Amino acid sequence: MLVFVVNAGSATLKYALFRNREELCSGIADRIGFGDSFVSIKQKNLGEKILLLPLANHRDALREILRILIETGAVNDLNDIDAIGHRVVHGGEMFSKSAVIDKKVISAIKKYAKLAPLHNPPNLLGIEACEKLMPGKRQVAVFDTAFHQTMPKKAYLYPIPLKYYTKGRIRKYGFHGISHEYVALEAARVLKKSIKKLRIITCHIGSGASIAAVEYGKSIETSMGFTPLEGLMMCTRSGDIDPGIILYLMKEQKLSADEIDNMLNKESGIKGILGFSSDFRDILANLGRKDKPEAKLAFDIFAHRLQKYIGAYAAVMNGVDAIVFTAGVGQNSGIMRKAVLENFGYLGVKIDWKKNLANDTIISQPGSKVKVLVIKTNEELMIAEETERVLKRR
Ligand code: ADP
């Protein structure tokens, strides 16, 4: 089955084409709606190309992508494409699995836009553009929240008056589910064990960061919550803070809701501590500098908070068999992994520090009770596989 994968953001449309598990090509339409928009394509034997093209909206972007796919020979014509898989960020409580897109699914995605105002509306634009340009083609929604729908009530309910959940559905949803599920499955495959026999802690540490406790194949806890703001320190997001700080800032410093929103989502995390950058690589580049003490501070807070969560998740699963690191920081920063993992000897973690620095797949020593892995996430592949699985089930 040839599956076209779409991940639409507010000004971007990432795409990929998969046959079985093989990626045939991928790329991005970026700066949609701005003057300097472009489409990139990466294809075996052709390398990477970038084309500057005016893209007024997502439909324009998709039209150009499909034209390029035909031009490069990735597909002969659009009939070659069997199905389309979409990343959809919020599926609320309705979706614990991927779903074939129909009117009902579309109206649910619209409904959950209230909970993910930055993500669900552009996801819908991607779906609508596909329907317009490839009418009748089977489309599947793969939700970022779905994997975490297996969390028990004690994990997903906040201890605030219950009516906010029963009436307003305020609860922990969790995000990055496609990535957490993918790397947990990959870890089981690498370890040659059934996922049903493993307690895995998956750490997705990119510009957004979250961690999940995957107990025998099911997510039972995760650090992002009602919104993607909760949990770990991120590039520009604060992660966990005392909610009293928000009240204090509103009451004493008269900050508005919008100002606090901006501060917590865009000015905090690495950006908040480092000041001049939100990029983890700038922490590393300045770690040893006496005139930049903020770099060490940002590094220490980042690692400390991740360490706390790993400890907590080992506790809620009554042990841990594997810890997996993924995404930009998780896959690439041996220094950060070292700072975090140094404290887990008591759990039975024994690291081969050379393999850790080399970003090997298994970085624990052969005799380590807890296996520690570095796995490249591949959300697009997971979406393609899910799309195929859902359509074959029908
Ligand atoms: P996104 O969530 O945007 O997909 P990524 O998974 O690409 O993000 O992660 C982006 C983060 O990864 C940035 O903070 C970046 O600094 C960090 N990063 C990328 N490469 C490296 C590297 N080689 N070493 C450390 N951090 C890195």
Coordinates of C-alpha atoms and ligand atoms in Angstrom, one line a residue:
M1 CA 0.0 0.0 0.0
L2 CA 1.3 3.5 -0.9
V3 CA 0.5 5.9 1.9
F4 CA 0.9 9.6 1.8
V5 CA 1.6 11.0 5.3
V6 CA 0.6 14.6 6.1
N7 CA 1.5 16.6 9.2
A8 CA 0.0 20.1 8.8
G9 CA 1.0 22.9 11.1
S10 CA 0.0 26.6 11.1
A11 CA 2.5 27.6 8.4
T12 CA 3.9 24.2 7.4
L13 CA 2.8 21.0 5.8
K14 CA 5.3 18.1 6.3
Y15 CA 4.7 15.1 4.1
A16 CA 6.2 11.7 3.3
L17 CA 5.4 8.8 1.1
F18 CA 5.7 5.2 2.3
R19 CA 5.5 1.8 0.7
N20 CA 5.5 -0.9 3.4
R21 CA 8.0 0.4 5.9
E22 CA 10.1 2.1 3.3
E23 CA 10.1 5.9 2.9
L24 CA 10.2 6.8 -0.8
C25 CA 10.4 10.6 -0.3
S26 CA 9.6 13.3 2.2
G27 CA 9.7 17.0 2.6
I28 CA 8.0 20.1 3.8
A29 CA 6.1 23.1 2.5
D30 CA 7.1 25.9 4.8
R31 CA 6.2 29.6 5.4
I32 CA 2.7 29.0 3.9
G33 CA 0.9 32.3 3.7
F34 CA 4.1 34.3 3.9
G35 CA 6.0 35.9 1.0
D36 CA 9.0 33.6 1.2
S37 CA 7.3 30.2 1.1
F38 CA 9.0 27.1 -0.3
V39 CA 8.6 23.3 -0.8
S40 CA 11.4 20.9 -0.1
I41 CA 11.7 17.3 -1.3
K42 CA 14.1 14.6 -0.3
Q43 CA 14.2 11.5 -2.4
K44 CA 16.5 8.6 -2.8
N45 CA 18.9 9.1 -5.8
L46 CA 17.7 12.7 -6.2
G47 CA 19.0 14.1 -3.0
E48 CA 17.3 17.2 -1.5
K49 CA 15.7 20.0 -3.5
I50 CA 14.2 23.3 -2.4
L51 CA 11.8 25.2 -4.6
L52 CA 10.7 28.8 -3.8
L53 CA 7.0 28.9 -4.6
P54 CA 4.2 31.2 -3.7
L55 CA 1.9 29.3 -1.3
A56 CA -1.1 31.3 -0.1
N57 CA -2.7 28.5 1.8
H58 CA -2.5 24.8 2.7
R59 CA -4.3 23.8 -0.5
D60 CA -1.7 25.6 -2.7
A61 CA 1.0 23.9 -0.7
L62 CA -0.5 20.5 -1.2
R63 CA -1.1 21.1 -4.9
E64 CA 2.6 22.0 -5.4
I65 CA 3.7 19.0 -3.4
L66 CA 1.6 16.6 -5.5
R67 CA 2.8 18.2 -8.7
I68 CA 6.4 17.8 -7.5
L69 CA 5.8 14.1 -6.6
I70 CA 4.6 13.5 -10.1
E71 CA 7.4 15.5 -11.7
T72 CA 10.1 13.6 -9.8
G73 CA 8.5 10.3 -10.6
A74 CA 7.8 9.4 -6.9
V75 CA 4.3 8.6 -8.2
N76 CA 3.0 8.3 -11.8
D77 CA -0.2 10.0 -11.0
L78 CA -2.4 10.5 -7.9
N79 CA -4.2 7.2 -8.5
D80 CA -1.0 5.5 -7.3
I81 CA -1.6 6.8 -3.7
D82 CA -3.8 4.3 -1.9
A83 CA -4.4 6.2 1.3
I84 CA -3.5 9.3 3.3
G85 CA -2.5 9.4 7.0
H86 CA -2.8 12.6 8.9
R87 CA -1.2 13.5 12.2
V88 CA -3.9 15.0 14.4
V89 CA -2.8 16.4 17.7
H90 CA -6.0 16.3 19.8
G91 CA -8.5 13.4 19.8
G92 CA -9.9 14.1 23.2
E93 CA -11.5 11.2 25.0
M94 CA -13.2 10.0 21.8
F95 CA -10.2 8.5 20.2
S96 CA -8.1 5.8 21.8
K97 CA -7.1 4.6 18.3
S98 CA -6.6 6.0 14.9
A99 CA -9.8 6.5 12.9
V100 CA -10.9 6.6 9.2
I101 CA -11.9 10.2 8.5
D102 CA -15.5 10.8 7.9
K103 CA -17.9 13.6 8.8
K104 CA -18.2 12.5 12.4
V105 CA -14.4 12.4 12.9
I106 CA -14.1 15.8 11.3
S107 CA -16.6 17.4 13.6
A108 CA -14.9 15.7 16.6
I109 CA -11.5 17.2 15.5
K110 CA -13.3 20.6 15.2
K111 CA -14.7 20.1 18.7
Y112 CA -11.3 19.3 20.2
A113 CA -9.8 22.4 18.5
K114 CA -10.9 24.2 21.7
L115 CA -8.4 22.1 23.6
A116 CA -5.6 22.5 20.9
P117 CA -6.3 25.8 19.2
L118 CA -2.8 25.9 17.7
H119 CA -2.8 22.4 16.3
N120 CA -6.2 20.9 15.4
P121 CA -7.3 23.8 13.0
P122 CA -4.2 23.4 10.8
N123 CA -4.5 19.6 11.0
L124 CA -8.1 20.1 9.6
L125 CA -6.7 22.4 6.8
G126 CA -4.5 19.5 5.8
I127 CA -7.4 17.1 5.7
E128 CA -9.6 19.5 3.8
A129 CA -6.9 20.2 1.2
C130 CA -6.4 16.4 0.6
E131 CA -10.2 16.0 0.2
K132 CA -10.3 18.8 -2.3
L133 CA -7.3 17.7 -4.4
M134 CA -7.8 13.9 -4.1
P135 CA -11.6 13.6 -3.6
G136 CA -12.7 10.2 -2.3
K137 CA -9.3 9.0 -1.3
R138 CA -9.3 7.1 2.0
Q139 CA -7.9 9.3 4.9
V140 CA -7.0 8.2 8.4
A141 CA -6.4 10.4 11.5
V142 CA -3.6 9.3 13.8
F143 CA -3.9 11.2 17.1
D144 CA -1.1 12.4 19.3
T145 CA -3.3 11.9 22.4
A146 CA -4.7 8.4 21.5
F147 CA -1.8 6.3 22.9
H148 CA -2.2 7.9 26.4
Q149 CA -6.0 7.1 26.6
T150 CA -5.0 4.0 28.5
M151 CA -3.9 6.0 31.5
P152 CA -5.9 5.2 34.6
K153 CA -8.1 7.8 36.3
K154 CA -5.7 8.2 39.2
A155 CA -3.1 9.4 36.6
Y156 CA -5.2 11.6 34.4
L157 CA -7.4 13.4 36.9
Y158 CA -6.2 16.6 38.5
P159 CA -7.1 17.0 42.2
I160 CA -9.3 20.0 41.6
P161 CA -13.1 19.9 42.0
L162 CA -14.4 17.0 40.0
K163 CA -17.0 19.0 38.2
Y164 CA -14.2 20.5 36.1
Y165 CA -13.7 17.1 34.7
T166 CA -17.2 15.9 34.5
K167 CA -18.5 19.1 33.0
G168 CA -15.5 20.6 31.3
R169 CA -13.3 17.5 30.5
I170 CA -10.3 19.1 32.2
R171 CA -7.9 16.2 32.6
K172 CA -4.5 15.1 31.6
Y173 CA -4.5 14.0 27.9
G174 CA -0.8 13.8 27.1
F175 CA 0.9 14.4 23.7
H176 CA 3.7 13.0 21.5
G177 CA 1.8 9.7 21.7
I178 CA 2.8 8.7 18.2
S179 CA 6.4 9.1 19.1
H180 CA 6.2 7.4 22.5
E181 CA 4.4 4.4 21.0
Y182 CA 6.9 4.2 18.1
V183 CA 10.0 4.2 20.2
A184 CA 8.5 1.8 22.8
L185 CA 7.8 -0.7 20.0
E186 CA 11.2 -0.2 18.5
A187 CA 12.9 -0.7 21.9
A188 CA 11.0 -4.0 22.3
R189 CA 12.0 -5.0 18.7
V190 CA 15.7 -4.1 19.4
L191 CA 15.6 -6.0 22.7
K192 CA 13.9 -9.0 21.0
K193 CA 11.2 -9.0 23.7
S194 CA 7.4 -8.6 23.6
I195 CA 6.4 -5.1 24.5
K196 CA 3.8 -6.9 26.7
K197 CA 6.6 -8.1 28.9
L198 CA 8.4 -4.7 29.3
R199 CA 8.1 -1.7 31.5
I200 CA 9.6 1.1 29.5
I201 CA 10.2 4.8 30.2
T202 CA 10.2 6.8 26.9
C203 CA 11.8 10.2 27.0
H204 CA 10.9 12.4 23.9
I205 CA 13.2 15.3 24.4
G206 CA 13.0 17.7 21.4
S207 CA 11.9 21.4 21.4
G208 CA 8.8 20.1 23.1
A209 CA 9.6 17.4 25.7
S210 CA 7.6 14.7 27.4
I211 CA 8.1 11.4 29.1
A212 CA 5.8 8.4 29.4
A213 CA 5.6 5.3 31.5
V214 CA 4.7 2.5 29.1
E215 CA 3.7 -0.5 31.2
Y216 CA 3.5 -3.8 29.2
G217 CA 2.6 -1.8 26.0
K218 CA 0.2 0.7 27.5
S219 CA 0.8 4.3 28.5
I220 CA -0.1 4.6 32.2
E221 CA 1.5 8.1 32.8
T222 CA 2.9 10.9 30.9
S223 CA 4.2 14.3 31.7
M224 CA 2.3 16.6 29.3
G225 CA -1.2 17.2 30.6
F226 CA -4.3 19.1 29.7
T227 CA -2.0 21.1 27.4
P228 CA 1.5 20.5 26.2
L229 CA 2.7 23.0 28.8
E230 CA 2.9 20.6 31.7
G231 CA 5.9 18.4 32.6
L232 CA 9.5 18.7 31.6
M233 CA 11.5 21.9 30.9
M234 CA 11.4 22.5 27.2
C235 CA 12.9 24.9 24.7
T236 CA 10.5 27.8 25.3
R237 CA 7.9 26.2 27.6
S238 CA 8.3 26.2 31.4
G239 CA 6.9 22.7 32.1
D240 CA 5.7 22.2 35.7
I241 CA 5.5 25.3 37.9
D242 CA 3.5 26.1 41.0
P243 CA 0.1 27.3 39.7
G244 CA 0.2 29.8 42.6
I245 CA 2.8 31.7 40.5
I246 CA 0.2 32.4 37.9
L247 CA -2.2 33.8 40.5
Y248 CA 0.5 35.9 42.1
L249 CA 1.5 37.4 38.7
M250 CA -2.1 38.2 37.9
K251 CA -2.9 39.7 41.2
E252 CA 0.3 41.4 42.3
Q253 CA 1.9 42.2 39.0
K254 CA -1.3 42.6 37.0
L255 CA -0.1 40.5 34.1
S256 CA -3.0 39.6 31.7
A257 CA -3.9 36.0 30.7
D258 CA -2.3 36.6 27.3
E259 CA 1.0 37.9 28.8
I260 CA 1.2 34.9 31.1
D261 CA 0.4 32.6 28.2
N262 CA 3.2 34.1 26.2
M263 CA 5.6 34.0 29.1
L264 CA 5.0 30.3 29.9
N265 CA 4.8 29.1 26.3
K266 CA 7.3 31.3 24.5
E267 CA 9.7 32.9 27.0
S268 CA 10.4 30.2 29.5
G269 CA 12.3 26.9 29.5
I270 CA 15.8 27.1 28.0
K271 CA 14.9 30.5 26.6
G272 CA 13.9 31.8 30.1
I273 CA 17.1 30.7 31.8
L274 CA 19.7 31.0 29.0
G275 CA 18.2 34.3 27.8
F276 CA 19.8 34.6 24.3
S277 CA 18.6 31.3 22.8
S278 CA 16.1 28.5 23.1
D279 CA 18.3 26.0 21.4
F280 CA 19.8 23.2 23.5
R281 CA 22.9 23.3 21.4
D282 CA 23.6 26.8 22.7
I283 CA 23.6 25.4 26.2
L284 CA 26.2 22.9 25.2
A285 CA 28.3 25.5 23.3
N286 CA 28.5 27.7 26.4
L287 CA 28.6 25.1 29.2
G288 CA 32.2 25.8 30.2
R289 CA 32.2 29.6 30.0
K290 CA 32.6 31.6 33.2
D291 CA 30.9 34.6 31.6
K292 CA 27.8 32.5 30.7
P293 CA 26.8 30.8 34.0
E294 CA 23.2 30.6 32.7
A295 CA 24.3 27.8 30.4
K296 CA 25.2 25.5 33.3
L297 CA 22.2 26.6 35.2
A298 CA 19.9 25.8 32.3
F299 CA 21.6 22.4 31.8
D300 CA 21.3 21.5 35.4
I301 CA 17.6 22.4 35.7
F302 CA 16.9 20.6 32.5
A303 CA 18.6 17.4 33.6
H304 CA 17.3 17.6 37.2
R305 CA 13.7 17.8 36.1
L306 CA 14.1 14.8 33.7
Q307 CA 15.8 12.8 36.4
K308 CA 12.8 13.5 38.8
Y309 CA 10.4 12.2 36.2
I310 CA 12.4 9.0 35.4
G311 CA 12.5 8.3 39.2
A312 CA 8.8 8.9 39.5
Y313 CA 7.9 6.7 36.6
A314 CA 10.1 3.8 37.7
A315 CA 8.1 4.1 41.0
V316 CA 4.7 4.1 39.4
M317 CA 5.5 1.0 37.4
N318 CA 7.1 -0.7 40.4
G319 CA 10.4 -1.0 38.4
V320 CA 11.7 -0.4 34.9
D321 CA 13.1 -2.7 32.3
A322 CA 14.2 -0.1 29.7
I323 CA 14.7 3.6 29.3
V324 CA 14.5 5.1 25.8
F325 CA 15.8 8.5 24.7
T326 CA 14.5 10.1 21.5
A327 CA 14.1 13.4 19.5
G328 CA 16.6 16.2 18.9
V329 CA 18.2 16.4 22.4
G330 CA 17.4 12.8 23.5
Q331 CA 19.0 11.3 20.4
N332 CA 22.0 13.5 20.1
S333 CA 23.2 14.7 23.5
G334 CA 25.3 12.1 25.3
I335 CA 26.3 14.8 27.8
M336 CA 22.7 15.4 28.9
R337 CA 21.9 11.6 29.1
K338 CA 25.0 11.1 31.2
A339 CA 23.9 13.9 33.7
V340 CA 20.5 12.2 34.0
L341 CA 21.5 8.6 34.1
E342 CA 24.4 9.0 36.6
N343 CA 21.9 8.8 39.4
F344 CA 20.2 5.5 38.5
G345 CA 22.8 3.0 39.6
Y346 CA 20.5 2.0 42.5
L347 CA 17.8 0.9 39.9
G348 CA 20.3 -1.3 38.2
V349 CA 21.3 1.1 35.4
K350 CA 24.9 0.5 34.1
I351 CA 25.9 2.6 31.2
D352 CA 28.7 2.1 28.7
W353 CA 29.8 5.8 28.7
K354 CA 31.6 5.4 25.4
K355 CA 28.5 4.0 23.7
N356 CA 26.5 6.8 25.3
L357 CA 28.7 9.5 23.8
A358 CA 28.6 7.8 20.4
N359 CA 24.8 7.8 20.5
D360 CA 24.7 4.0 20.0
T361 CA 21.3 2.2 20.0
I362 CA 21.9 0.3 23.2
I363 CA 24.0 2.4 25.6
S364 CA 23.7 0.2 28.7
Q365 CA 26.3 -2.4 29.5
P366 CA 25.3 -6.0 28.6
G367 CA 24.8 -6.9 32.2
S368 CA 22.7 -3.8 33.1
K369 CA 19.4 -4.8 34.7
V370 CA 17.8 -1.8 33.0
K371 CA 18.4 -1.5 29.3
V372 CA 19.0 2.0 28.1
L373 CA 18.4 2.8 24.4
V374 CA 18.7 5.8 22.0
I375 CA 16.2 5.4 19.2
K376 CA 15.4 7.8 16.4
T377 CA 11.8 8.6 16.4
N378 CA 9.8 8.3 13.2
E379 CA 6.3 9.7 13.6
E380 CA 5.7 9.6 9.9
L381 CA 6.4 5.9 9.6
M382 CA 4.2 5.2 12.6
I383 CA 1.4 7.2 10.9
A384 CA 1.9 5.3 7.6
E385 CA 1.7 1.9 9.5
E386 CA -1.3 3.0 11.5
T387 CA -3.1 4.1 8.3
E388 CA -2.5 0.8 6.7
R389 CA -3.5 -1.1 9.8
V390 CA -6.8 0.7 10.2
L391 CA -7.7 0.3 6.5
K392 CA -6.9 -3.4 6.5
R393 CA -9.0 -3.9 9.5
R394 CA -12.1 -2.7 7.7
Ligands
ADP1 P1 11.0 19.3 17.2 O1 10.2 19.1 18.5 O2 10.9 20.7 16.7 O3 10.8 18.2 16.1 P2 13.6 18.2 17.5 O4 13.2 16.8 17.9 O5 14.3 18.4 16.2 O6 12.4 19.2 17.7 O7 14.6 18.8 18.7 C1 15.0 20.1 18.7 C2 16.0 20.3 19.8 O8 17.0 19.3 19.7 C3 16.6 21.7 19.9 O9 16.7 22.1 21.2 C4 18.0 21.4 19.4 O10 18.9 22.3 20.0 C5 18.3 20.0 19.9 N1 19.3 19.3 19.2 C6 19.4 19.1 17.8 N2 20.6 18.5 17.5 C7 21.3 18.4 18.7 C8 22.6 17.9 19.0 N3 23.4 17.4 18.1 N4 22.9 18.0 20.3 C9 22.1 18.5 21.3 N5 20.9 19.0 21.0 C10 20.5 18.9 19.7

